[in-house]
């Protein structure tokens, strides 16, 4: 068994180092292409970041498993696996829009034990270990105490397939009239961290990959959020959970 605090220290250090250098590399220019659709972007810095994270974790913990958005898939023998989104919010990264991050989580195969999400533009390092609470940089964070939908600010996101995007837009027509407003910030990891620190009151999105939410879901849960991370991922403060869960279920999210 590995100590969640040791895993957290490694995740924090690597997320900050790689995020900082990714922001520097961005300024010198980079190539990019698309993956599953014309909306699904990947840059050479995504690939560099994943390769660098994998190498750093491998040096520190050579027996761990690793899975990453850009193709890493290694089975380990230690019982610990790392779940990596080297650049979450790649479209924001491509357009130089705030809202991209490096997301790194360590799992025991059934649950995340530690997670770090670093936003280099805001210099905000969100992190949590299982049972250890959640932090933004060195300060503890907690979810909003919002208990009514009409004044709740809701974050969401959209997939890359045109058919799914059309349905998600349709869902919004059944959510927006009942809440304060919607924010599409562009990255699931930071969306979940925004719930964790009360920057938004709730978040939902269908169709995320494990690397999108692995770290952010732990950070939100450790900040006191009600978190569901399945085919539909959603998170909010406990006082809003019944109303928000019913709203997105009824909207067909
Ligand atoms: C993104 C997610 C975002 C979702 C995008 C995309 P990526 O991840 O963070 O929430 O709406 O469609 O999946 O591709 O930038 O790592």
XYZ file of N, CA and C and ligand atoms in Angstrom:
775
model
N 0.862 -1.190 0.000
C 0.000 0.000 0.000
C 0.895 1.236 0.000
N 0.520 2.259 -0.771
C 1.321 3.484 -0.825
C 0.626 4.579 -0.032
N 1.407 5.443 0.574
C 0.908 6.553 1.374
C 0.316 7.628 0.465
N -0.974 7.950 0.596
C -1.576 8.974 -0.269
C -0.832 10.299 -0.239
N -0.235 10.635 0.900
C 0.487 11.909 0.984
C 1.738 11.875 0.120
N 2.438 10.739 0.089
C 3.621 10.635 -0.788
C 3.212 10.716 -2.259
N 2.102 10.056 -2.596
C 1.601 10.114 -3.971
C 1.201 11.545 -4.334
N 0.595 12.231 -3.367
C 0.168 13.606 -3.593
C 1.357 14.530 -3.841
N 2.388 14.380 -3.045
C 3.573 15.227 -3.220
C 4.144 15.070 -4.629
N 4.196 13.845 -5.116
C 4.737 13.590 -6.460
C 3.825 14.190 -7.524
N 2.516 14.000 -7.367
C 1.569 14.546 -8.342
C 1.644 16.071 -8.381
N 1.716 16.701 -7.227
C 1.779 18.161 -7.171
C 3.034 18.691 -7.849
N 4.168 18.086 -7.509
C 5.445 18.563 -8.054
C 5.479 18.434 -9.573
N 5.065 17.284 -10.086
C 5.126 17.062 -11.536
C 4.091 17.919 -12.266
N 2.890 18.055 -11.704
C 1.865 18.867 -12.365
C 2.328 20.316 -12.489
N 2.912 20.848 -11.424
C 3.381 22.222 -11.470
C 4.551 22.381 -12.448
N 5.527 21.483 -12.380
C 6.695 21.585 -13.257
C 6.301 21.486 -14.732
N 5.473 20.487 -15.056
C 5.113 20.272 -16.467
C 4.187 21.369 -16.953
N 3.258 21.820 -16.120
C 2.372 22.912 -16.511
C 3.122 24.199 -16.767
N 4.094 24.481 -15.918
C 4.896 25.690 -16.086
C 5.669 25.657 -17.397
N 6.295 24.517 -17.700
C 7.075 24.417 -18.940
C 6.161 24.370 -20.169
N 4.982 23.766 -20.030
C 4.048 23.754 -21.165
C 3.644 25.179 -21.539
N 3.417 26.007 -20.541
C 3.064 27.409 -20.810
C 4.220 28.138 -21.489
N 5.450 27.839 -21.062
C 6.632 28.458 -21.693
C 6.789 27.979 -23.131
N 6.631 26.681 -23.344
C 6.776 26.123 -24.686
C 5.704 26.679 -25.625
N 4.516 26.950 -25.071
C 3.431 27.461 -25.890
C 3.836 28.762 -26.570
N 4.643 29.563 -25.848
C 5.029 30.876 -26.385
C 5.989 30.781 -27.561
N 6.621 29.615 -27.745
C 7.612 29.490 -28.824
C 7.035 28.831 -30.070
N 5.711 28.515 -29.995
C 5.083 27.922 -31.177
C 5.025 26.410 -31.093
N 4.014 25.820 -31.755
C 3.815 24.372 -31.668
C 2.925 23.911 -32.817
N 3.038 22.662 -33.157
C 2.151 22.075 -34.177
C 0.959 21.430 -33.486
N -0.125 21.237 -34.237
C -1.305 20.585 -33.681
C -2.054 19.876 -34.788
N -2.938 18.958 -34.367
C -3.761 18.214 -35.324
C -5.064 17.850 -34.624
N -5.907 17.072 -35.291
C -7.178 16.676 -34.681
C -7.231 15.150 -34.547
N -8.093 14.652 -33.668
C -8.198 13.221 -33.382
C -9.551 12.678 -33.824
N -10.502 12.540 -32.905
C -11.776 11.872 -33.196
C -12.712 12.711 -34.058
N -12.530 14.017 -34.071
C -13.364 14.891 -34.897
C -12.607 16.203 -35.086
N -13.131 17.085 -35.925
C -12.438 18.352 -36.175
C -12.407 19.225 -34.923
N -13.267 18.862 -33.949
C -13.305 19.631 -32.691
C -12.313 19.078 -31.663
N -11.796 17.876 -31.908
C -10.949 17.178 -30.928
C -9.483 17.429 -31.243
N -8.901 18.446 -30.599
C -7.559 18.922 -30.931
C -6.507 18.250 -30.063
N -5.327 18.015 -30.634
C -4.151 17.587 -29.861
C -2.946 18.355 -30.390
N -2.104 18.833 -29.485
C -0.904 19.576 -29.884
C 0.334 18.754 -29.571
N 1.430 19.178 -30.141
C 2.684 18.484 -29.831
C 3.062 18.669 -28.355
N 2.520 19.700 -27.723
C 2.825 19.926 -26.313
C 2.018 18.973 -25.430
N 0.805 18.580 -25.866
C 0.086 17.508 -25.162
C 0.972 16.260 -25.074
N 1.539 15.901 -26.239
C 2.346 14.683 -26.320
C 3.626 14.822 -25.501
N 4.277 15.967 -25.620
C 5.495 16.207 -24.820
C 5.157 16.123 -23.344
N 4.051 16.739 -22.929
C 3.692 16.762 -21.507
C 3.438 15.350 -20.988
N 2.715 14.547 -21.761
C 2.447 13.176 -21.291
C 3.745 12.381 -21.208
N 4.595 12.500 -22.229
C 5.872 11.775 -22.194
C 6.701 12.190 -20.974
N 6.693 13.479 -20.647
C 7.478 13.983 -19.524
C 6.910 13.501 -18.189
N 5.588 13.552 -18.056
C 4.941 13.075 -16.821
C 5.227 11.592 -16.620
N 5.075 10.799 -17.694
C 5.324 9.357 -17.619
C 6.768 9.078 -17.205
N 7.717 9.821 -17.786
C 9.129 9.608 -17.452
C 9.401 9.969 -15.990
N 8.833 11.075 -15.517
C 9.078 11.515 -14.128
C 8.487 10.523 -13.135
N 7.257 10.055 -13.407
C 6.654 9.072 -12.503
C 7.433 7.764 -12.557
N 7.857 7.361 -13.766
C 8.622 6.131 -13.908
C 9.926 6.156 -13.158
N 10.577 7.317 -13.116
C 11.827 7.443 -12.363
C 11.569 7.269 -10.861
N 10.466 7.864 -10.400
C 10.192 7.842 -8.954
C 9.553 6.534 -8.492
N 8.684 5.955 -9.354
C 7.910 4.774 -8.964
C 7.824 3.808 -10.137
N 8.915 3.116 -10.443
C 9.009 2.296 -11.669
C 8.037 1.126 -11.742
N 7.418 0.731 -10.629
C 6.527 -0.435 -10.641
C 5.047 -0.060 -10.763
N 4.760 1.252 -10.887
C 3.365 1.688 -10.986
C 2.844 1.567 -12.417
N 1.532 1.431 -12.537
C 0.885 1.477 -13.848
C 0.603 2.910 -14.240
N 0.364 3.123 -15.546
C 0.071 4.460 -16.050
C -0.911 4.383 -17.210
N -1.877 5.335 -17.249
C -2.755 5.499 -18.406
C -2.872 6.984 -18.689
N -2.750 7.339 -19.984
C -2.802 8.753 -20.335
C -3.649 9.004 -21.560
N -4.150 10.240 -21.691
C -5.028 10.563 -22.812
C -4.348 10.363 -24.159
N -3.054 10.601 -24.213
C -2.386 10.555 -25.528
C -1.749 9.200 -25.822
N -2.230 8.139 -25.142
C -1.848 6.801 -25.570
C -1.086 5.953 -24.579
N -0.594 6.521 -23.485
C 0.124 5.717 -22.495
C -0.806 4.687 -21.884
N -0.336 3.434 -21.814
C -1.159 2.392 -21.183
C -0.230 1.296 -20.695
N 0.244 1.421 -19.453
C 1.207 0.471 -18.907
C 0.636 -0.208 -17.664
N 0.737 -1.506 -17.601
C 0.304 -2.232 -16.424
C 1.451 -2.263 -15.419
N 1.154 -2.036 -14.158
C 2.182 -2.062 -13.130
C 2.039 -3.271 -12.221
N 2.905 -3.354 -11.229
C 2.878 -4.464 -10.262
C 2.717 -3.972 -8.831
N 2.637 -2.640 -8.664
C 2.631 -2.084 -7.297
C 1.231 -1.951 -6.714
N 0.204 -2.049 -7.578
C -1.163 -1.789 -7.118
C -1.577 -0.345 -7.275
N -0.636 0.508 -7.696
C -0.936 1.927 -7.932
C -0.850 2.205 -9.424
N -1.875 2.910 -9.940
C -1.874 3.344 -11.341
C -2.084 4.848 -11.386
N -1.393 5.493 -12.341
C -1.512 6.945 -12.515
C -2.394 7.234 -13.717
N -3.300 8.198 -13.564
C -4.260 8.572 -14.604
C -3.952 10.009 -15.009
N -3.548 10.184 -16.276
C -2.913 11.434 -16.698
C -3.673 12.124 -17.833
N -4.051 13.384 -17.629
C -4.467 14.232 -18.749
C -3.402 15.313 -18.871
N -2.504 15.174 -19.847
C -1.345 16.077 -19.879
C -1.699 17.536 -20.090
N -2.689 17.783 -20.944
C -3.261 19.114 -21.103
C -4.785 18.918 -21.174
N -5.469 19.242 -20.076
C -6.936 19.169 -20.127
C -7.446 20.557 -20.496
N -8.377 20.589 -21.463
C -8.805 21.882 -21.992
C -7.922 22.300 -23.152
N -7.638 21.326 -24.016
C -6.671 21.574 -25.096
C -7.127 22.675 -26.045
N -8.433 22.792 -26.267
C -8.919 23.874 -27.132
C -8.582 25.238 -26.526
N -8.732 25.360 -25.208
C -8.328 26.608 -24.547
C -6.832 26.840 -24.725
N -6.047 25.782 -24.582
C -4.596 25.897 -24.764
C -4.279 26.386 -26.177
N -4.960 25.790 -27.173
C -4.705 26.161 -28.579
C -5.000 27.634 -28.834
N -6.088 28.139 -28.215
C -6.535 29.517 -28.462
C -5.992 30.512 -27.454
N -5.103 30.031 -26.532
C -4.539 30.907 -25.497
C -5.643 31.526 -24.641
N -6.582 30.685 -24.252
C -7.694 31.088 -23.385
C -7.479 30.432 -22.025
N -7.621 31.184 -20.941
C -7.473 30.608 -19.607
C -8.468 29.460 -19.431
N -7.998 28.388 -18.712
C -8.904 27.274 -18.474
C -8.333 25.943 -18.926
N -7.002 25.878 -19.098
C -6.381 24.571 -19.382
C -5.521 24.205 -18.181
N -5.238 22.897 -18.053
C -4.522 22.447 -16.855
C -3.811 21.132 -17.127
N -2.910 20.796 -16.234
C -2.276 19.476 -16.195
C -2.935 18.705 -15.059
N -3.479 17.533 -15.340
C -4.221 16.753 -14.349
C -3.569 15.395 -14.154
N -3.210 15.102 -12.898
C -2.517 13.845 -12.573
C -3.181 13.236 -11.335
N -3.599 11.976 -11.422
C -4.195 11.285 -10.273
C -3.508 9.943 -10.070
N -3.452 9.503 -8.812
C -2.947 8.168 -8.481
C -4.102 7.361 -7.911
N -4.288 6.143 -8.418
C -5.421 5.303 -8.032
C -4.925 3.949 -7.537
N -5.716 3.338 -6.641
C -5.381 1.976 -6.214
C -6.145 0.942 -7.028
N -6.765 1.402 -8.100
C -7.514 0.513 -8.983
C -9.010 0.603 -8.761
N -9.403 1.074 -7.559
C -10.834 1.240 -7.296
C -11.175 2.686 -6.980
N -10.232 3.448 -6.501
C -10.512 4.852 -6.152
C -9.215 5.665 -6.222
N -9.402 6.970 -6.439
C -8.242 7.858 -6.448
C -7.760 8.061 -5.019
N -6.440 7.997 -4.848
C -5.824 8.214 -3.534
C -5.250 9.617 -3.441
N -4.855 10.178 -4.603
C -4.257 11.516 -4.628
C -4.496 12.124 -6.001
N -4.603 13.444 -6.041
C -4.809 14.107 -7.337
C -4.306 15.534 -7.290
N -3.791 15.993 -8.445
C -3.326 17.375 -8.572
C -3.745 17.907 -9.930
N -4.257 19.138 -9.939
C -4.649 19.827 -11.172
C -3.992 21.204 -11.133
N -3.097 21.483 -12.092
C -2.395 22.757 -12.083
C -2.794 23.612 -13.266
N -3.223 24.841 -12.960
C -3.565 25.865 -13.956
C -2.408 26.855 -13.995
N -1.545 26.789 -15.015
C -0.371 27.663 -15.038
C -0.714 29.129 -15.275
N -1.839 29.398 -15.962
C -2.192 30.779 -16.273
C -2.561 31.539 -15.000
N -3.349 30.892 -14.146
C -3.704 31.518 -12.867
C -2.717 31.179 -11.748
N -1.752 30.281 -12.029
C -0.840 29.768 -11.004
C -1.633 29.211 -9.822
N -2.606 28.333 -10.134
C -3.412 27.692 -9.093
C -3.195 26.187 -9.156
N -2.693 25.652 -8.050
C -2.484 24.213 -7.924
C -3.541 23.645 -6.986
N -4.502 22.937 -7.580
C -5.541 22.271 -6.796
C -5.054 20.861 -6.498
N -5.281 20.395 -5.277
C -4.782 19.064 -4.934
C -5.569 18.480 -3.772
N -5.500 17.161 -3.658
C -6.164 16.463 -2.556
C -5.579 15.064 -2.422
N -5.581 14.556 -1.196
C -5.309 13.142 -0.954
C -6.526 12.568 -0.243
N -6.761 11.278 -0.380
C -7.949 10.638 0.191
C -7.948 10.812 1.707
N -8.982 11.511 2.192
C -9.084 11.758 3.624
C -8.273 12.936 4.104
N -7.559 13.599 3.169
C -6.678 14.683 3.585
C -7.188 16.071 3.283
N -8.426 16.181 2.770
C -8.948 17.490 2.418
C -8.427 17.969 1.081
N -8.953 19.130 0.647
C -8.588 19.689 -0.664
C -7.973 21.069 -0.479
N -7.068 21.409 -1.368
C -6.355 22.693 -1.266
C -6.256 23.364 -2.633
N -6.197 24.659 -2.627
C -5.778 25.478 -3.752
C -4.505 26.167 -3.320
N -3.416 25.873 -3.975
C -2.098 26.246 -3.489
C -1.964 25.758 -2.044
N -1.747 26.615 -1.072
C -1.571 26.114 0.292
C -2.784 26.358 1.177
N -3.921 26.764 0.567
C -5.110 27.078 1.362
C -6.176 25.999 1.194
N -6.815 25.650 2.300
C -7.927 24.687 2.222
C -9.081 25.298 1.434
N -9.802 24.450 0.720
C -10.945 24.905 -0.054
C -12.164 24.054 0.274
N -13.349 24.632 0.054
C -14.593 23.893 0.288
C -15.654 24.369 -0.697
N -16.624 23.502 -0.910
C -17.686 23.764 -1.886
C -18.613 24.874 -1.387
N -19.420 25.403 -2.298
C -20.399 26.431 -1.926
C -21.506 25.813 -1.086
N -22.177 26.661 -0.323
C -23.301 26.191 0.508
C -24.640 26.469 -0.166
N -24.598 26.780 -1.445
C -25.821 27.094 -2.211
C -26.827 25.962 -2.039
N -28.119 26.376 -1.779
C -29.151 25.343 -1.607
C -30.358 25.578 -2.501
N -30.260 26.504 -3.464
C -31.390 26.708 -4.375
C -30.884 26.839 -5.802
N -31.560 26.219 -6.738
C -31.132 26.197 -8.136
C -31.197 27.582 -8.772
N -32.211 28.373 -8.396
C -32.459 29.641 -9.099
C -31.267 30.589 -9.008
N -30.433 30.439 -7.976
C -29.253 31.310 -7.841
C -27.952 30.513 -7.957
N -28.024 29.341 -8.573
C -26.837 28.489 -8.720
C -26.175 28.717 -10.070
N -24.844 28.887 -10.074
C -24.056 29.013 -11.305
C -23.535 27.629 -11.674
N -23.870 27.182 -12.885
C -23.628 25.807 -13.293
C -22.591 25.739 -14.405
N -21.568 24.915 -14.246
C -20.586 24.666 -15.315
C -20.957 23.380 -16.031
N -20.675 23.346 -17.315
C -20.888 22.124 -18.076
C -19.910 22.072 -19.232
N -19.948 20.985 -19.988
C -19.072 20.835 -21.144
C -19.727 19.977 -22.203
N -19.110 19.945 -23.363
C -19.691 19.251 -24.512
C -18.679 18.284 -25.110
N -19.177 17.168 -25.596
C -18.306 16.189 -26.229
C -17.835 16.635 -27.594
N -17.156 15.709 -28.287
C -16.580 16.058 -29.596
C -17.424 15.581 -30.762
N -18.331 14.626 -30.522
C -19.152 14.101 -31.619
C -20.352 15.016 -31.846
N -20.630 15.332 -33.100
C -21.696 16.283 -33.446
C -23.046 15.852 -32.884
N -23.361 14.550 -32.943
C -24.665 14.083 -32.471
C -24.803 14.299 -30.964
N -23.713 14.002 -30.225
C -23.755 14.209 -28.767
C -23.870 15.702 -28.461
N -23.154 16.530 -29.208
C -23.204 17.982 -28.954
C -24.618 18.520 -29.159
N -25.303 18.000 -30.170
C -26.676 18.448 -30.419
C -27.569 18.091 -29.231
N -27.412 16.872 -28.693
C -28.220 16.479 -27.536
C -27.875 17.329 -26.320
N -26.557 17.591 -26.140
C -26.143 18.376 -24.966
C -26.680 19.804 -25.036
N -26.751 20.343 -26.255
C -27.347 21.684 -26.404
C -28.831 21.631 -26.057
N -29.496 20.542 -26.439
C -30.929 20.372 -26.137
C -31.137 20.287 -24.624
N -30.235 19.569 -23.937
C -30.327 19.469 -22.476
C -30.248 20.857 -21.850
N -29.369 21.702 -22.400
C -29.200 23.050 -21.837
C -30.492 23.849 -21.865
N -31.327 23.624 -22.876
C -32.586 24.397 -22.949
C -33.507 24.029 -21.783
N -33.280 22.841 -21.185
C -34.118 22.405 -20.044
C -33.436 22.669 -18.704
N -32.181 23.096 -18.737
C -31.474 23.430 -17.491
C -31.420 24.939 -17.275
N -31.054 25.687 -18.314
C -30.776 27.127 -18.172
C -31.924 27.926 -17.553
N -33.192 27.662 -17.906
C -34.280 28.475 -17.310
C -34.402 28.337 -15.789
N -33.770 27.287 -15.210
C -33.983 27.007 -13.790
C -32.809 27.402 -12.896
N -31.720 27.951 -13.498
C -30.511 28.247 -12.718
C -30.090 29.690 -12.947
N -29.083 30.164 -12.151
C -28.608 31.559 -12.316
C -28.014 31.757 -13.702
N -27.109 30.852 -14.093
C -26.479 30.949 -15.411
C -25.619 29.702 -15.637
N -25.128 29.587 -16.862
C -24.288 28.463 -17.280
C -22.904 29.010 -17.630
N -21.867 28.246 -17.336
C -20.519 28.559 -17.767
C -19.916 27.338 -18.436
N -19.428 27.512 -19.665
C -18.691 26.456 -20.352
C -17.225 26.892 -20.363
N -16.480 26.407 -19.329
C -15.133 26.926 -19.100
C -14.083 26.182 -19.927
N -14.420 24.966 -20.411
C -13.568 24.300 -21.391
C -12.670 23.197 -20.903
N -12.687 22.871 -19.624
C -11.859 21.784 -19.122
C -12.476 21.145 -17.897
N -12.737 19.843 -17.979
C -13.428 19.142 -16.883
C -12.645 19.200 -15.584
N -11.317 19.062 -15.669
C -10.514 19.043 -14.444
C -10.701 20.331 -13.661
N -10.604 21.473 -14.351
C -10.765 22.758 -13.659
C -12.234 23.038 -13.347
N -13.164 22.469 -14.122
C -14.579 22.599 -13.761
C -14.837 21.964 -12.395
N -14.298 20.766 -12.194
C -14.472 20.083 -10.909
C -13.750 20.826 -9.785
N -12.598 21.406 -10.089
C -11.895 22.216 -9.084
C -12.660 23.499 -8.786
N -13.354 24.027 -9.774
C -14.174 25.222 -9.544
C -15.313 24.895 -8.575
N -15.901 23.710 -8.696
C -16.897 23.280 -7.697
C -16.221 23.178 -6.328
N -15.035 22.603 -6.289
C -14.338 22.369 -5.016
C -14.089 23.662 -4.255
N -13.845 24.743 -4.961
C -13.542 26.009 -4.258
C -14.708 26.981 -4.297
N -15.861 26.566 -4.772
C -17.042 27.425 -4.774
C -17.052 28.465 -5.869
N -16.190 28.317 -6.869
C -16.156 29.273 -7.994
C -17.374 29.074 -8.886
N -17.882 27.850 -8.941
C -19.209 27.569 -9.492
C -19.927 26.714 -8.440
N -21.264 26.662 -8.541
C -22.023 25.916 -7.536
C -22.220 24.459 -7.906
N -22.103 24.126 -9.202
C -22.306 22.749 -9.656
C -21.723 22.576 -11.049
N -21.535 21.328 -11.414
C -20.983 20.994 -12.742
C -21.603 19.686 -13.189
N -21.854 19.555 -14.500
C -22.243 18.249 -15.043
C -21.725 18.112 -16.455
N -21.412 16.900 -16.849
C -20.997 16.604 -18.224
C -21.057 15.107 -18.446
N -21.562 14.715 -19.588
C -21.644 13.294 -19.954
C -20.511 12.978 -20.941
N -19.904 11.806 -20.774
C -18.963 11.307 -21.771
C -17.506 11.615 -21.516
N -17.161 11.976 -20.292
C -15.762 12.236 -19.985
C -14.950 10.949 -20.024
N -13.665 11.083 -20.248
C -12.728 9.967 -20.123
C -12.151 9.966 -18.714
N -11.622 8.812 -18.270
C -11.112 8.744 -16.892
C -10.114 9.835 -16.566
N -9.253 10.196 -17.529
C -8.222 11.195 -17.267
C -8.781 12.601 -17.117
N -9.958 12.860 -17.709
C -10.561 14.190 -17.556
C -10.927 14.488 -16.113
N -11.428 13.455 -15.423
C -12.065 13.687 -14.116
C -11.366 13.042 -12.926
N -10.380 12.168 -13.150
C -9.819 11.385 -12.041
C -9.339 12.266 -10.892
N -8.537 13.276 -11.191
C -8.001 14.134 -10.122
C -9.058 15.103 -9.617
N -9.774 15.747 -10.545
C -10.755 16.754 -10.150
C -11.884 16.198 -9.319
N -12.299 14.960 -9.590
C -13.389 14.362 -8.808
C -12.965 14.142 -7.360
N -11.713 13.691 -7.150
C -11.220 13.521 -5.777
C -11.119 14.861 -5.072
N -10.606 15.876 -5.779
C -10.454 17.199 -5.177
C -11.825 17.756 -4.765
N -12.821 17.595 -5.646
C -14.167 18.071 -5.312
C -14.743 17.303 -4.118
N -14.566 15.983 -4.106
C -15.102 15.183 -2.994
C -14.430 15.563 -1.678
N -13.124 15.747 -1.713
C -12.397 16.112 -0.490
C -12.722 17.539 -0.036
N -13.271 18.338 -0.940
C -13.711 19.699 -0.581
C -15.142 19.705 -0.068
N -15.770 18.528 0.008
C -17.110 18.405 0.563
C -18.211 18.250 -0.452
N -17.863 18.102 -1.723
C -18.894 18.011 -2.768
C -19.535 16.627 -2.795
N -20.785 16.604 -3.254
C -21.437 15.365 -3.673
C -20.943 15.103 -5.082
N -20.302 13.994 -5.342
C -19.682 13.731 -6.652
C -20.159 12.399 -7.199
N -20.600 12.413 -8.449
C -20.902 11.191 -9.205
C -20.009 11.213 -10.427
N -19.208 10.166 -10.628
C -18.271 10.157 -11.760
C -18.441 8.846 -12.521
N -19.498 8.784 -13.300
C -19.780 7.606 -14.135
C -19.881 8.071 -15.587
N -20.841 7.510 -16.332
C -21.019 7.980 -17.718
C -21.421 9.450 -17.721
N -22.220 9.817 -16.704
C -22.525 11.222 -16.434
C -21.744 11.630 -15.188
N -20.937 12.662 -15.327
C -20.174 13.182 -14.194
C -20.865 14.435 -13.682
N -21.139 14.502 -12.391
C -21.700 15.733 -11.816
C -21.227 15.901 -10.399
N -21.185 17.165 -9.979
C -20.697 17.500 -8.645
C -21.317 18.808 -8.193
N -21.607 18.904 -6.898
C -22.176 20.129 -6.333
C -22.079 20.059 -4.820
N -22.381 21.144 -4.149
C -22.433 21.143 -2.700
C -23.552 20.227 -2.217
N -23.411 19.676 -1.016
C -24.410 18.709 -0.534
C -25.821 19.284 -0.424
N -25.935 20.576 -0.115
C -27.275 21.162 0.032
C -28.020 21.281 -1.293
N -27.281 21.196 -2.387
C -27.892 21.354 -3.720
C -28.099 20.009 -4.405
N -27.591 18.934 -3.816
C -27.487 17.661 -4.533
C -28.837 17.123 -4.978
N -29.836 17.125 -4.116
C -31.133 16.558 -4.514
C -31.761 17.352 -5.650
N -31.760 18.674 -5.525
C -32.391 19.517 -6.549
C -31.621 19.456 -7.862
N -30.266 19.547 -7.773
C -29.482 19.545 -9.004
C -29.500 18.182 -9.686
N -29.392 17.120 -8.881
C -29.462 15.781 -9.465
C -30.788 15.553 -10.172
N -31.887 16.015 -9.556
C -33.194 15.868 -10.187
C -33.327 16.694 -11.440
N -32.738 17.903 -11.440
C -32.816 18.776 -12.618
C -32.107 18.151 -13.812
N -30.870 17.694 -13.630
C -30.124 17.176 -14.799
C -30.672 15.819 -15.241
N -31.201 15.038 -14.282
C -31.835 13.776 -14.690
C -33.089 14.058 -15.511
N -33.916 14.983 -15.035
C -35.132 15.315 -15.763
C -34.858 15.962 -17.112
N -33.681 16.628 -17.225
C -33.325 17.287 -18.488
C -32.737 16.313 -19.497
N -32.488 15.064 -19.051
C -31.927 14.053 -19.955
C -30.441 14.197 -20.174
N -29.753 14.755 -19.175
C -28.296 15.003 -19.330
C -27.545 13.705 -19.613
C -11.927 18.168 -22.589
C -12.689 18.142 -21.284
C -13.936 19.023 -21.383
C -14.826 18.511 -22.468
C -14.069 18.541 -23.773
C -12.788 17.706 -23.705
P -9.478 17.548 -23.382
O -10.790 17.352 -22.453
O -11.854 18.596 -20.253
O -14.656 19.049 -20.175
O -15.988 19.299 -22.540
O -14.905 18.057 -24.781
O -13.127 16.355 -23.509
O -9.803 16.862 -24.670
O -9.244 19.004 -23.579
O -8.362 16.852 -22.631
